[in-house]
């Protein structure tokens, strides 16, 4: 035992430099994909219509771009070697490494998905790509390091880069069974935290992401906040569970079509219709849109907010089910914000920050079943640390409602991951 204890610091130290490199590269890849997607988005949604003399935001253009995006992503999945990775409906945020052959197609499909207005975020494909590259290179260059260590470093580096802080990575990884069970938690988390810190520092230095909304701080806590917050969190959780139970059926319907081109194009058509109904505010991953919605909430009627609350999760469900490559967390956060704004509109006495935090918390609990991630994002979005104790208590009602129920995933046999 003494020898094992003596070698542990050396083993951790040996991972320090690889962890730093993995974190920096994970962030750079995320920023590169995001930058390219944003450039294509501006070209397709703003510059091209202007060049063609198309004024405003015509509904037919929204429909056309989403349908063409479906065709392009469908062709990528069908024709590019590696089929753009596994079916995203079957994968969580952190999954086993995909073959390196699938990385180029997955990157292309993710960029097209993000640029085309699909209601998915970059988190799942970028995490999958970073894990695949770290695993492939790490196991070849440093074969003595276990493969699961490279998975943990890449996942942590990407999560740190995504949220601009290593805290999210530590919270998410603490819920996962990584490393040997008899190894102390911090011995298992230290190297991933270095990767997460490096990823977060790189993102903050180059892009300075801001997740917090500009909303008034919640006033002093009162007992009625427990009641109102619980109702909002439960309502958001119930909406999330509708998506959870609907996903396998919608997924089966799309995948009953002859091949990925037909399935994803059909998804693009459905998203085009939803985009026409909900407007541009319901498109894309949702981070910029939730800031716009919060800043311009007074320009939306109560019915308009309700429409957004219904359309955005429907778009998320379709996008996740038909085969577009993207993640579900960021669109879910947008939906949670919209739920909170609607609740505040219906009952003005409910503080806006509390309503938004409870909405984000309840929906993420239902979709991810990750308590730490749900709490972290709920507090981060409202930017009010004073709400943390209340949100911790408010986790109980949605957690009890979601307990024992499935996540928003479709079960698939291991052999079908790249089919």
mmCIF file of C-alpha atoms in Angstrom:
data_model
loop_
_atom_site.group_PDB
_atom_site.id
_atom_site.type_symbol
_atom_site.label_atom_id
_atom_site.label_comp_id
_atom_site.label_asym_id
_atom_site.label_seq_id
_atom_site.Cartn_x
_atom_site.Cartn_y
_atom_site.Cartn_z
ATOM 1 C CA UNK A 1 0.000 0.000 0.000
ATOM 2 C CA UNK A 2 2.834 2.386 0.764
ATOM 3 C CA UNK A 3 4.279 1.905 -2.698
ATOM 4 C CA UNK A 4 0.900 2.569 -4.266
ATOM 5 C CA UNK A 5 0.504 5.759 -2.261
ATOM 6 C CA UNK A 6 3.996 6.870 -3.207
ATOM 7 C CA UNK A 7 3.426 6.443 -6.913
ATOM 8 C CA UNK A 8 0.086 8.198 -6.945
ATOM 9 C CA UNK A 9 1.509 11.771 -6.907
ATOM 10 C CA UNK A 10 3.922 10.864 -9.689
ATOM 11 C CA UNK A 11 1.097 9.430 -11.771
ATOM 12 C CA UNK A 12 -0.986 12.560 -11.267
ATOM 13 C CA UNK A 13 1.960 14.798 -12.094
ATOM 14 C CA UNK A 14 2.628 12.836 -15.284
ATOM 15 C CA UNK A 15 -0.898 13.667 -16.466
ATOM 16 C CA UNK A 16 -0.572 17.400 -15.788
ATOM 17 C CA UNK A 17 0.975 18.406 -19.127
ATOM 18 C CA UNK A 18 -1.315 16.125 -21.206
ATOM 19 C CA UNK A 19 -4.291 17.524 -19.284
ATOM 20 C CA UNK A 20 -3.270 21.105 -20.090
ATOM 21 C CA UNK A 21 -2.814 20.265 -23.766
ATOM 22 C CA UNK A 22 -6.105 18.408 -24.010
ATOM 23 C CA UNK A 23 -7.952 21.303 -22.357
ATOM 24 C CA UNK A 24 -6.458 23.935 -24.651
ATOM 25 C CA UNK A 25 -7.021 21.901 -27.822
ATOM 26 C CA UNK A 26 -10.591 21.062 -26.757
ATOM 27 C CA UNK A 27 -11.355 24.753 -26.382
ATOM 28 C CA UNK A 28 -9.690 25.688 -29.669
ATOM 29 C CA UNK A 29 -11.684 23.080 -31.553
ATOM 30 C CA UNK A 30 -14.911 24.264 -29.942
ATOM 31 C CA UNK A 31 -14.150 27.886 -30.796
ATOM 32 C CA UNK A 32 -13.165 26.953 -34.346
ATOM 33 C CA UNK A 33 -16.374 25.066 -34.987
ATOM 34 C CA UNK A 34 -18.474 27.799 -33.368
ATOM 35 C CA UNK A 35 -16.748 30.542 -35.369
ATOM 36 C CA UNK A 36 -17.214 28.690 -38.646
ATOM 37 C CA UNK A 37 -20.852 27.925 -37.858
ATOM 38 C CA UNK A 38 -21.548 31.559 -36.944
ATOM 39 C CA UNK A 39 -19.960 32.762 -40.194
ATOM 40 C CA UNK A 40 -22.094 30.365 -42.225
ATOM 41 C CA UNK A 41 -25.153 31.342 -40.210
ATOM 42 C CA UNK A 42 -24.683 35.030 -40.957
ATOM 43 C CA UNK A 43 -24.090 34.257 -44.618
ATOM 44 C CA UNK A 44 -27.231 32.103 -44.976
ATOM 45 C CA UNK A 45 -29.602 34.048 -42.753
ATOM 46 C CA UNK A 46 -28.468 37.666 -43.198
ATOM 47 C CA UNK A 47 -26.015 38.396 -46.015
ATOM 48 C CA UNK A 48 -27.506 36.163 -48.718
ATOM 49 C CA UNK A 49 -31.102 37.440 -48.318
ATOM 50 C CA UNK A 50 -29.809 41.003 -48.331
ATOM 51 C CA UNK A 51 -27.767 40.342 -51.485
ATOM 52 C CA UNK A 52 -30.847 38.879 -53.157
ATOM 53 C CA UNK A 53 -32.961 41.888 -52.168
ATOM 54 C CA UNK A 54 -35.093 39.900 -49.725
ATOM 55 C CA UNK A 55 -36.282 42.213 -46.963
ATOM 56 C CA UNK A 56 -37.268 41.309 -43.418
ATOM 57 C CA UNK A 57 -37.399 37.683 -42.300
ATOM 58 C CA UNK A 58 -39.826 35.996 -44.697
ATOM 59 C CA UNK A 59 -41.295 32.726 -43.501
ATOM 60 C CA UNK A 60 -40.490 30.973 -46.760
ATOM 61 C CA UNK A 61 -36.762 31.691 -46.314
ATOM 62 C CA UNK A 62 -36.813 30.125 -42.846
ATOM 63 C CA UNK A 63 -38.516 27.059 -44.259
ATOM 64 C CA UNK A 64 -36.128 26.846 -47.229
ATOM 65 C CA UNK A 65 -32.929 27.106 -45.176
ATOM 66 C CA UNK A 66 -34.040 24.438 -42.687
ATOM 67 C CA UNK A 67 -35.064 22.044 -45.464
ATOM 68 C CA UNK A 68 -31.745 22.572 -47.269
ATOM 69 C CA UNK A 69 -29.929 22.052 -43.971
ATOM 70 C CA UNK A 70 -31.765 18.755 -43.562
ATOM 71 C CA UNK A 71 -30.688 17.655 -47.049
ATOM 72 C CA UNK A 72 -27.057 18.676 -46.444
ATOM 73 C CA UNK A 73 -26.792 16.970 -43.053
ATOM 74 C CA UNK A 74 -28.588 13.894 -44.387
ATOM 75 C CA UNK A 75 -26.119 13.589 -47.258
ATOM 76 C CA UNK A 76 -23.227 14.045 -44.848
ATOM 77 C CA UNK A 77 -24.478 11.252 -42.614
ATOM 78 C CA UNK A 78 -25.160 8.963 -45.581
ATOM 79 C CA UNK A 79 -22.083 9.608 -47.718
ATOM 80 C CA UNK A 80 -19.140 10.747 -45.576
ATOM 81 C CA UNK A 81 -17.009 7.903 -44.145
ATOM 82 C CA UNK A 82 -17.947 7.161 -40.547
ATOM 83 C CA UNK A 83 -21.542 8.351 -41.062
ATOM 84 C CA UNK A 84 -20.954 11.463 -38.904
ATOM 85 C CA UNK A 85 -20.739 9.420 -35.729
ATOM 86 C CA UNK A 86 -23.478 7.606 -33.846
ATOM 87 C CA UNK A 87 -27.151 8.487 -33.777
ATOM 88 C CA UNK A 88 -27.269 11.435 -31.317
ATOM 89 C CA UNK A 89 -30.583 10.239 -29.872
ATOM 90 C CA UNK A 90 -28.716 7.266 -28.388
ATOM 91 C CA UNK A 91 -25.834 9.210 -26.789
ATOM 92 C CA UNK A 92 -25.432 11.275 -23.641
ATOM 93 C CA UNK A 93 -23.012 14.157 -23.242
ATOM 94 C CA UNK A 94 -20.078 11.865 -22.403
ATOM 95 C CA UNK A 95 -20.003 8.648 -24.420
ATOM 96 C CA UNK A 96 -17.372 6.036 -25.386
ATOM 97 C CA UNK A 97 -14.854 7.121 -28.037
ATOM 98 C CA UNK A 98 -16.033 7.016 -31.633
ATOM 99 C CA UNK A 99 -13.650 5.899 -34.414
ATOM 100 C CA UNK A 100 -11.371 8.664 -35.662
ATOM 101 C CA UNK A 101 -12.741 7.979 -39.145
ATOM 102 C CA UNK A 102 -16.070 9.486 -38.065
ATOM 103 C CA UNK A 103 -14.598 12.776 -36.825
ATOM 104 C CA UNK A 104 -14.541 14.794 -40.111
ATOM 105 C CA UNK A 105 -18.135 13.887 -40.963
ATOM 106 C CA UNK A 106 -19.320 14.662 -37.441
ATOM 107 C CA UNK A 107 -17.618 18.069 -37.519
ATOM 108 C CA UNK A 108 -19.178 18.883 -40.896
ATOM 109 C CA UNK A 109 -22.638 17.749 -39.768
ATOM 110 C CA UNK A 110 -22.334 19.757 -36.538
ATOM 111 C CA UNK A 111 -21.326 22.947 -38.370
ATOM 112 C CA UNK A 112 -24.216 22.586 -40.818
ATOM 113 C CA UNK A 113 -26.643 21.868 -37.978
ATOM 114 C CA UNK A 114 -25.560 24.908 -35.968
ATOM 115 C CA UNK A 115 -25.499 27.264 -38.960
ATOM 116 C CA UNK A 116 -28.820 26.066 -40.371
ATOM 117 C CA UNK A 117 -30.962 27.117 -37.422
ATOM 118 C CA UNK A 118 -31.584 23.645 -35.983
ATOM 119 C CA UNK A 119 -32.556 23.650 -32.299
ATOM 120 C CA UNK A 120 -29.466 21.829 -31.047
ATOM 121 C CA UNK A 121 -26.235 22.972 -29.416
ATOM 122 C CA UNK A 122 -22.570 22.127 -30.046
ATOM 123 C CA UNK A 123 -21.957 20.263 -26.792
ATOM 124 C CA UNK A 124 -22.482 16.625 -27.814
ATOM 125 C CA UNK A 125 -20.623 16.561 -31.160
ATOM 126 C CA UNK A 126 -17.700 18.649 -29.875
ATOM 127 C CA UNK A 127 -17.364 16.451 -26.799
ATOM 128 C CA UNK A 128 -17.482 13.326 -28.980
ATOM 129 C CA UNK A 129 -14.831 14.703 -31.354
ATOM 130 C CA UNK A 130 -12.492 15.778 -28.553
ATOM 131 C CA UNK A 131 -12.851 12.413 -26.821
ATOM 132 C CA UNK A 132 -12.158 10.562 -30.069
ATOM 133 C CA UNK A 133 -9.033 12.604 -30.852
ATOM 134 C CA UNK A 134 -7.659 12.502 -27.301
ATOM 135 C CA UNK A 135 -8.257 8.755 -27.074
ATOM 136 C CA UNK A 136 -6.713 7.991 -30.470
ATOM 137 C CA UNK A 137 -3.624 10.144 -29.971
ATOM 138 C CA UNK A 138 -3.211 9.590 -26.242
ATOM 139 C CA UNK A 139 -3.341 5.807 -26.318
ATOM 140 C CA UNK A 140 -0.784 5.822 -29.136
ATOM 141 C CA UNK A 141 1.658 8.358 -27.669
ATOM 142 C CA UNK A 142 1.276 7.420 -23.985
ATOM 143 C CA UNK A 143 0.053 3.817 -23.967
ATOM 144 C CA UNK A 144 0.647 3.442 -20.223
ATOM 145 C CA UNK A 145 -2.155 5.919 -19.502
ATOM 146 C CA UNK A 146 -5.512 4.077 -19.374
ATOM 147 C CA UNK A 147 -7.937 4.841 -22.188
ATOM 148 C CA UNK A 148 -10.605 6.006 -19.734
ATOM 149 C CA UNK A 149 -8.217 8.704 -18.498
ATOM 150 C CA UNK A 150 -8.119 10.264 -21.980
ATOM 151 C CA UNK A 151 -11.913 10.141 -22.108
ATOM 152 C CA UNK A 152 -12.104 11.967 -18.780
ATOM 153 C CA UNK A 153 -9.560 14.612 -19.775
ATOM 154 C CA UNK A 154 -11.263 15.372 -23.103
ATOM 155 C CA UNK A 155 -14.733 15.426 -21.570
ATOM 156 C CA UNK A 156 -13.601 17.745 -18.783
ATOM 157 C CA UNK A 157 -11.667 20.020 -21.124
ATOM 158 C CA UNK A 158 -14.652 20.362 -23.426
ATOM 159 C CA UNK A 159 -17.156 20.978 -20.643
ATOM 160 C CA UNK A 160 -14.860 23.600 -19.111
ATOM 161 C CA UNK A 161 -14.547 25.250 -22.513
ATOM 162 C CA UNK A 162 -18.295 25.136 -23.165
ATOM 163 C CA UNK A 163 -19.273 26.877 -19.933
ATOM 164 C CA UNK A 164 -16.167 28.968 -19.364
ATOM 165 C CA UNK A 165 -15.534 27.441 -15.929
ATOM 166 C CA UNK A 166 -14.093 24.145 -14.622
ATOM 167 C CA UNK A 167 -16.815 23.982 -11.979
ATOM 168 C CA UNK A 168 -19.314 22.469 -14.409
ATOM 169 C CA UNK A 169 -16.843 19.744 -15.387
ATOM 170 C CA UNK A 170 -16.140 18.856 -11.759
ATOM 171 C CA UNK A 171 -19.829 18.638 -10.949
ATOM 172 C CA UNK A 172 -20.694 16.518 -13.997
ATOM 173 C CA UNK A 173 -17.726 14.158 -13.641
ATOM 174 C CA UNK A 174 -18.422 13.662 -9.937
ATOM 175 C CA UNK A 175 -21.693 11.972 -10.955
ATOM 176 C CA UNK A 176 -19.918 9.547 -13.282
ATOM 177 C CA UNK A 177 -18.172 6.309 -12.306
ATOM 178 C CA UNK A 178 -14.697 7.165 -13.578
ATOM 179 C CA UNK A 179 -11.542 5.443 -12.406
ATOM 180 C CA UNK A 180 -11.206 2.800 -9.711
ATOM 181 C CA UNK A 181 -13.884 2.839 -7.049
ATOM 182 C CA UNK A 182 -11.317 2.650 -4.235
ATOM 183 C CA UNK A 183 -9.442 5.734 -5.491
ATOM 184 C CA UNK A 184 -10.331 8.945 -3.612
ATOM 185 C CA UNK A 185 -12.609 11.260 -5.554
ATOM 186 C CA UNK A 186 -10.112 14.118 -5.806
ATOM 187 C CA UNK A 187 -7.378 11.771 -7.005
ATOM 188 C CA UNK A 188 -9.707 10.874 -9.868
ATOM 189 C CA UNK A 189 -10.843 14.430 -10.541
ATOM 190 C CA UNK A 190 -7.598 16.379 -10.269
ATOM 191 C CA UNK A 191 -6.232 15.742 -13.775
ATOM 192 C CA UNK A 192 -9.658 16.305 -15.426
ATOM 193 C CA UNK A 193 -9.951 19.543 -13.442
ATOM 194 C CA UNK A 194 -6.626 20.714 -14.866
ATOM 195 C CA UNK A 195 -7.969 19.971 -18.354
ATOM 196 C CA UNK A 196 -11.239 21.742 -17.532
ATOM 197 C CA UNK A 197 -9.379 24.748 -16.182
ATOM 198 C CA UNK A 198 -7.187 24.941 -19.266
ATOM 199 C CA UNK A 199 -10.219 24.660 -21.535
ATOM 200 C CA UNK A 200 -12.124 27.313 -19.596
ATOM 201 C CA UNK A 201 -9.172 29.734 -19.498
ATOM 202 C CA UNK A 202 -8.633 29.366 -23.244
ATOM 203 C CA UNK A 203 -12.294 30.031 -23.998
ATOM 204 C CA UNK A 204 -12.483 33.013 -21.648
ATOM 205 C CA UNK A 205 -9.261 34.489 -23.051
ATOM 206 C CA UNK A 206 -10.360 34.198 -26.665
ATOM 207 C CA UNK A 207 -14.131 34.527 -26.555
ATOM 208 C CA UNK A 208 -15.218 35.709 -23.084
ATOM 209 C CA UNK A 209 -18.548 33.804 -23.035
ATOM 210 C CA UNK A 210 -21.332 35.166 -20.841
ATOM 211 C CA UNK A 211 -24.140 32.793 -19.886
ATOM 212 C CA UNK A 212 -25.800 35.040 -17.300
ATOM 213 C CA UNK A 213 -28.910 36.962 -18.282
ATOM 214 C CA UNK A 214 -29.503 40.590 -17.434
ATOM 215 C CA UNK A 215 -32.371 40.122 -14.992
ATOM 216 C CA UNK A 216 -33.082 41.866 -11.667
ATOM 217 C CA UNK A 217 -31.676 40.096 -8.628
ATOM 218 C CA UNK A 218 -34.249 38.231 -6.606
ATOM 219 C CA UNK A 219 -35.484 40.107 -3.526
ATOM 220 C CA UNK A 220 -35.208 38.705 -0.024
ATOM 221 C CA UNK A 221 -36.458 35.140 0.326
ATOM 222 C CA UNK A 222 -40.036 34.543 1.494
ATOM 223 C CA UNK A 223 -41.872 31.280 2.138
ATOM 224 C CA UNK A 224 -44.132 31.840 -0.859
ATOM 225 C CA UNK A 225 -41.027 31.536 -3.055
ATOM 226 C CA UNK A 226 -40.880 27.843 -2.136
ATOM 227 C CA UNK A 227 -44.411 27.354 -3.401
ATOM 228 C CA UNK A 228 -44.108 29.374 -6.598
ATOM 229 C CA UNK A 229 -40.663 27.993 -7.400
ATOM 230 C CA UNK A 230 -41.827 24.411 -6.847
ATOM 231 C CA UNK A 231 -44.827 24.878 -9.140
ATOM 232 C CA UNK A 232 -42.641 26.296 -11.925
ATOM 233 C CA UNK A 233 -39.984 23.603 -11.531
ATOM 234 C CA UNK A 234 -42.632 20.860 -11.558
ATOM 235 C CA UNK A 235 -44.316 22.318 -14.640
ATOM 236 C CA UNK A 236 -40.975 22.508 -16.456
ATOM 237 C CA UNK A 237 -40.122 18.973 -15.383
ATOM 238 C CA UNK A 238 -43.496 17.699 -16.615
ATOM 239 C CA UNK A 239 -42.867 19.307 -20.014
ATOM 240 C CA UNK A 240 -39.447 17.683 -20.095
ATOM 241 C CA UNK A 241 -40.918 14.277 -19.330
ATOM 242 C CA UNK A 242 -43.291 14.690 -22.285
ATOM 243 C CA UNK A 243 -40.188 15.012 -24.469
ATOM 244 C CA UNK A 244 -38.539 12.058 -22.746
ATOM 245 C CA UNK A 245 -41.435 9.715 -23.426
ATOM 246 C CA UNK A 246 -42.112 11.102 -26.900
ATOM 247 C CA UNK A 247 -38.534 10.719 -28.157
ATOM 248 C CA UNK A 248 -38.565 6.940 -28.800
ATOM 249 C CA UNK A 249 -41.817 7.191 -30.780
ATOM 250 C CA UNK A 250 -40.749 10.213 -32.844
ATOM 251 C CA UNK A 251 -37.343 8.594 -33.382
ATOM 252 C CA UNK A 252 -38.972 5.394 -34.642
ATOM 253 C CA UNK A 253 -41.156 7.377 -37.037
ATOM 254 C CA UNK A 254 -38.227 9.219 -38.607
ATOM 255 C CA UNK A 255 -35.969 6.187 -38.721
ATOM 256 C CA UNK A 256 -38.680 4.164 -40.384
ATOM 257 C CA UNK A 257 -37.991 6.250 -43.489
ATOM 258 C CA UNK A 258 -35.563 4.839 -46.089
ATOM 259 C CA UNK A 259 -32.188 6.085 -44.928
ATOM 260 C CA UNK A 260 -30.668 9.153 -43.216
ATOM 261 C CA UNK A 261 -31.205 11.512 -46.152
ATOM 262 C CA UNK A 262 -34.954 10.946 -46.071
ATOM 263 C CA UNK A 263 -35.117 10.986 -42.250
ATOM 264 C CA UNK A 264 -33.101 14.152 -41.707
ATOM 265 C CA UNK A 265 -34.683 15.959 -44.663
ATOM 266 C CA UNK A 266 -38.101 15.130 -43.206
ATOM 267 C CA UNK A 267 -36.833 16.536 -39.919
ATOM 268 C CA UNK A 268 -35.737 19.697 -41.729
ATOM 269 C CA UNK A 269 -39.218 20.064 -43.219
ATOM 270 C CA UNK A 270 -40.813 19.673 -39.785
ATOM 271 C CA UNK A 271 -38.358 22.165 -38.282
ATOM 272 C CA UNK A 272 -39.095 24.576 -41.125
ATOM 273 C CA UNK A 273 -42.788 24.479 -40.269
ATOM 274 C CA UNK A 274 -42.046 24.974 -36.569
ATOM 275 C CA UNK A 275 -39.656 27.825 -37.395
ATOM 276 C CA UNK A 276 -42.358 29.559 -39.407
ATOM 277 C CA UNK A 277 -44.790 29.169 -36.510
ATOM 278 C CA UNK A 278 -42.439 30.198 -33.703
ATOM 279 C CA UNK A 279 -40.287 32.717 -35.527
ATOM 280 C CA UNK A 280 -36.536 33.142 -35.576
ATOM 281 C CA UNK A 281 -36.374 33.404 -31.778
ATOM 282 C CA UNK A 282 -37.093 29.642 -31.607
ATOM 283 C CA UNK A 283 -34.240 28.694 -33.968
ATOM 284 C CA UNK A 284 -30.568 27.851 -33.320
ATOM 285 C CA UNK A 285 -28.997 26.589 -30.098
ATOM 286 C CA UNK A 286 -30.671 29.239 -27.954
ATOM 287 C CA UNK A 287 -27.893 31.002 -26.029
ATOM 288 C CA UNK A 288 -28.033 34.294 -27.929
ATOM 289 C CA UNK A 289 -31.784 33.912 -28.386
ATOM 290 C CA UNK A 290 -32.469 33.593 -24.652
ATOM 291 C CA UNK A 291 -30.678 36.908 -24.080
ATOM 292 C CA UNK A 292 -32.726 38.515 -26.832
ATOM 293 C CA UNK A 293 -35.940 37.068 -25.437
ATOM 294 C CA UNK A 294 -35.176 38.294 -21.922
ATOM 295 C CA UNK A 295 -34.217 41.773 -23.110
ATOM 296 C CA UNK A 296 -37.281 42.087 -25.352
ATOM 297 C CA UNK A 297 -39.797 40.150 -23.268
ATOM 298 C CA UNK A 298 -42.131 43.141 -23.042
ATOM 299 C CA UNK A 299 -42.619 43.003 -26.821
ATOM 300 C CA UNK A 300 -44.041 39.478 -26.570
ATOM 301 C CA UNK A 301 -47.633 38.878 -25.528
ATOM 302 C CA UNK A 302 -48.542 36.165 -23.061
ATOM 303 C CA UNK A 303 -49.759 34.065 -25.970
ATOM 304 C CA UNK A 304 -46.481 34.722 -27.778
ATOM 305 C CA UNK A 305 -44.463 33.476 -24.819
ATOM 306 C CA UNK A 306 -46.671 30.395 -24.566
ATOM 307 C CA UNK A 307 -46.097 29.737 -28.263
ATOM 308 C CA UNK A 308 -42.331 29.880 -27.745
ATOM 309 C CA UNK A 309 -42.596 27.494 -24.786
ATOM 310 C CA UNK A 310 -44.439 25.008 -26.992
ATOM 311 C CA UNK A 311 -42.499 25.419 -30.254
ATOM 312 C CA UNK A 312 -38.925 25.308 -28.938
ATOM 313 C CA UNK A 313 -39.200 21.927 -27.165
ATOM 314 C CA UNK A 314 -41.078 20.527 -30.160
ATOM 315 C CA UNK A 315 -38.187 21.647 -32.376
ATOM 316 C CA UNK A 316 -35.703 20.125 -29.935
ATOM 317 C CA UNK A 317 -37.616 16.837 -30.017
ATOM 318 C CA UNK A 318 -37.694 16.701 -33.828
ATOM 319 C CA UNK A 319 -34.032 17.676 -34.196
ATOM 320 C CA UNK A 320 -32.886 15.092 -31.653
ATOM 321 C CA UNK A 321 -35.046 12.335 -33.115
ATOM 322 C CA UNK A 322 -34.412 12.638 -36.848
ATOM 323 C CA UNK A 323 -30.607 12.566 -36.799
ATOM 324 C CA UNK A 324 -29.246 16.122 -36.780
ATOM 325 C CA UNK A 325 -25.883 16.215 -34.987
ATOM 326 C CA UNK A 326 -26.075 18.380 -31.895
ATOM 327 C CA UNK A 327 -26.707 18.522 -28.165
ATOM 328 C CA UNK A 328 -29.874 19.038 -26.163
ATOM 329 C CA UNK A 329 -28.622 21.043 -23.163
ATOM 330 C CA UNK A 330 -28.476 24.578 -24.579
ATOM 331 C CA UNK A 331 -31.901 24.466 -26.295
ATOM 332 C CA UNK A 332 -33.308 23.104 -23.044
ATOM 333 C CA UNK A 333 -31.835 26.060 -21.158
ATOM 334 C CA UNK A 334 -33.551 28.446 -23.603
ATOM 335 C CA UNK A 335 -36.845 26.651 -23.040
ATOM 336 C CA UNK A 336 -36.410 26.846 -19.274
ATOM 337 C CA UNK A 337 -35.804 30.595 -19.551
ATOM 338 C CA UNK A 338 -38.959 30.978 -21.658
ATOM 339 C CA UNK A 339 -40.950 28.998 -19.084
ATOM 340 C CA UNK A 340 -39.697 31.297 -16.336
ATOM 341 C CA UNK A 341 -40.563 34.431 -18.298
ATOM 342 C CA UNK A 342 -44.045 33.071 -18.973
ATOM 343 C CA UNK A 343 -44.523 32.267 -15.286
ATOM 344 C CA UNK A 344 -43.435 35.772 -14.328
ATOM 345 C CA UNK A 345 -45.876 37.204 -16.866
ATOM 346 C CA UNK A 346 -48.756 35.129 -15.460
ATOM 347 C CA UNK A 347 -47.922 35.916 -11.817
ATOM 348 C CA UNK A 348 -46.014 39.189 -11.572
ATOM 349 C CA UNK A 349 -45.243 38.685 -7.891
ATOM 350 C CA UNK A 350 -42.913 35.785 -8.726
ATOM 351 C CA UNK A 351 -39.406 37.266 -9.090
ATOM 352 C CA UNK A 352 -38.109 36.938 -12.629
ATOM 353 C CA UNK A 353 -34.769 35.455 -11.538
ATOM 354 C CA UNK A 354 -36.500 32.826 -9.393
ATOM 355 C CA UNK A 355 -38.943 31.925 -12.157
ATOM 356 C CA UNK A 356 -36.162 31.516 -14.738
ATOM 357 C CA UNK A 357 -33.951 29.520 -12.376
ATOM 358 C CA UNK A 358 -36.790 27.172 -11.456
ATOM 359 C CA UNK A 359 -37.752 26.720 -15.114
ATOM 360 C CA UNK A 360 -34.201 25.832 -16.166
ATOM 361 C CA UNK A 361 -33.755 23.561 -13.143
ATOM 362 C CA UNK A 362 -36.956 21.582 -13.650
ATOM 363 C CA UNK A 363 -36.490 21.040 -17.372
ATOM 364 C CA UNK A 364 -32.853 19.949 -17.112
ATOM 365 C CA UNK A 365 -33.631 17.540 -14.282
ATOM 366 C CA UNK A 366 -36.166 15.832 -16.541
ATOM 367 C CA UNK A 367 -33.969 15.708 -19.649
ATOM 368 C CA UNK A 368 -30.530 14.951 -18.181
ATOM 369 C CA UNK A 369 -31.151 13.488 -14.743
ATOM 370 C CA UNK A 370 -27.990 15.273 -13.640
ATOM 371 C CA UNK A 371 -28.649 17.254 -10.491
ATOM 372 C CA UNK A 372 -25.345 19.141 -10.366
ATOM 373 C CA UNK A 373 -25.544 20.235 -13.993
ATOM 374 C CA UNK A 374 -29.142 21.365 -13.537
ATOM 375 C CA UNK A 375 -28.299 23.394 -10.427
ATOM 376 C CA UNK A 376 -25.170 24.882 -11.966
ATOM 377 C CA UNK A 377 -26.932 26.111 -15.088
ATOM 378 C CA UNK A 378 -29.962 27.384 -13.175
ATOM 379 C CA UNK A 379 -27.737 29.547 -10.963
ATOM 380 C CA UNK A 380 -25.392 30.562 -13.783
ATOM 381 C CA UNK A 381 -28.163 31.705 -16.109
ATOM 382 C CA UNK A 382 -29.746 34.023 -13.537
ATOM 383 C CA UNK A 383 -26.343 35.157 -12.283
ATOM 384 C CA UNK A 384 -27.505 35.367 -8.662
ATOM 385 C CA UNK A 385 -25.600 33.134 -6.229
ATOM 386 C CA UNK A 386 -28.048 34.109 -3.471
ATOM 387 C CA UNK A 387 -30.617 31.888 -5.161
ATOM 388 C CA UNK A 388 -28.474 28.770 -4.757
ATOM 389 C CA UNK A 389 -29.861 27.686 -1.352
ATOM 390 C CA UNK A 390 -33.437 28.092 -2.578
ATOM 391 C CA UNK A 391 -32.750 26.265 -5.844
ATOM 392 C CA UNK A 392 -31.150 23.411 -3.903
ATOM 393 C CA UNK A 393 -34.432 22.969 -2.037
ATOM 394 C CA UNK A 394 -36.426 23.405 -5.254
ATOM 395 C CA UNK A 395 -34.521 20.486 -6.787
ATOM 396 C CA UNK A 396 -36.528 18.080 -4.624
ATOM 397 C CA UNK A 397 -39.990 18.350 -6.295
ATOM 398 C CA UNK A 398 -38.827 17.828 -9.915
ATOM 399 C CA UNK A 399 -36.360 15.164 -8.846
ATOM 400 C CA UNK A 400 -39.102 13.189 -7.133
ATOM 401 C CA UNK A 401 -41.257 13.537 -10.245
ATOM 402 C CA UNK A 402 -38.454 12.401 -12.556
ATOM 403 C CA UNK A 403 -37.016 9.726 -10.272
ATOM 404 C CA UNK A 404 -37.026 6.277 -11.851
ATOM 405 C CA UNK A 405 -37.969 7.601 -15.269
ATOM 406 C CA UNK A 406 -35.695 7.382 -18.335
ATOM 407 C CA UNK A 407 -33.419 10.116 -19.636
ATOM 408 C CA UNK A 408 -34.026 11.722 -23.012
ATOM 409 C CA UNK A 409 -32.275 8.893 -24.847
ATOM 410 C CA UNK A 410 -33.190 6.056 -27.178
ATOM 411 C CA UNK A 411 -31.783 2.659 -26.318
ATOM 412 C CA UNK A 412 -29.701 1.232 -29.148
ATOM 413 C CA UNK A 413 -27.558 -1.901 -29.377
ATOM 414 C CA UNK A 414 -23.778 -1.229 -29.314
ATOM 415 C CA UNK A 415 -23.418 -2.486 -32.894
ATOM 416 C CA UNK A 416 -25.747 0.260 -34.105
ATOM 417 C CA UNK A 417 -23.675 3.215 -32.817
ATOM 418 C CA UNK A 418 -22.375 4.118 -36.273
ATOM 419 C CA UNK A 419 -25.263 2.821 -38.359
#
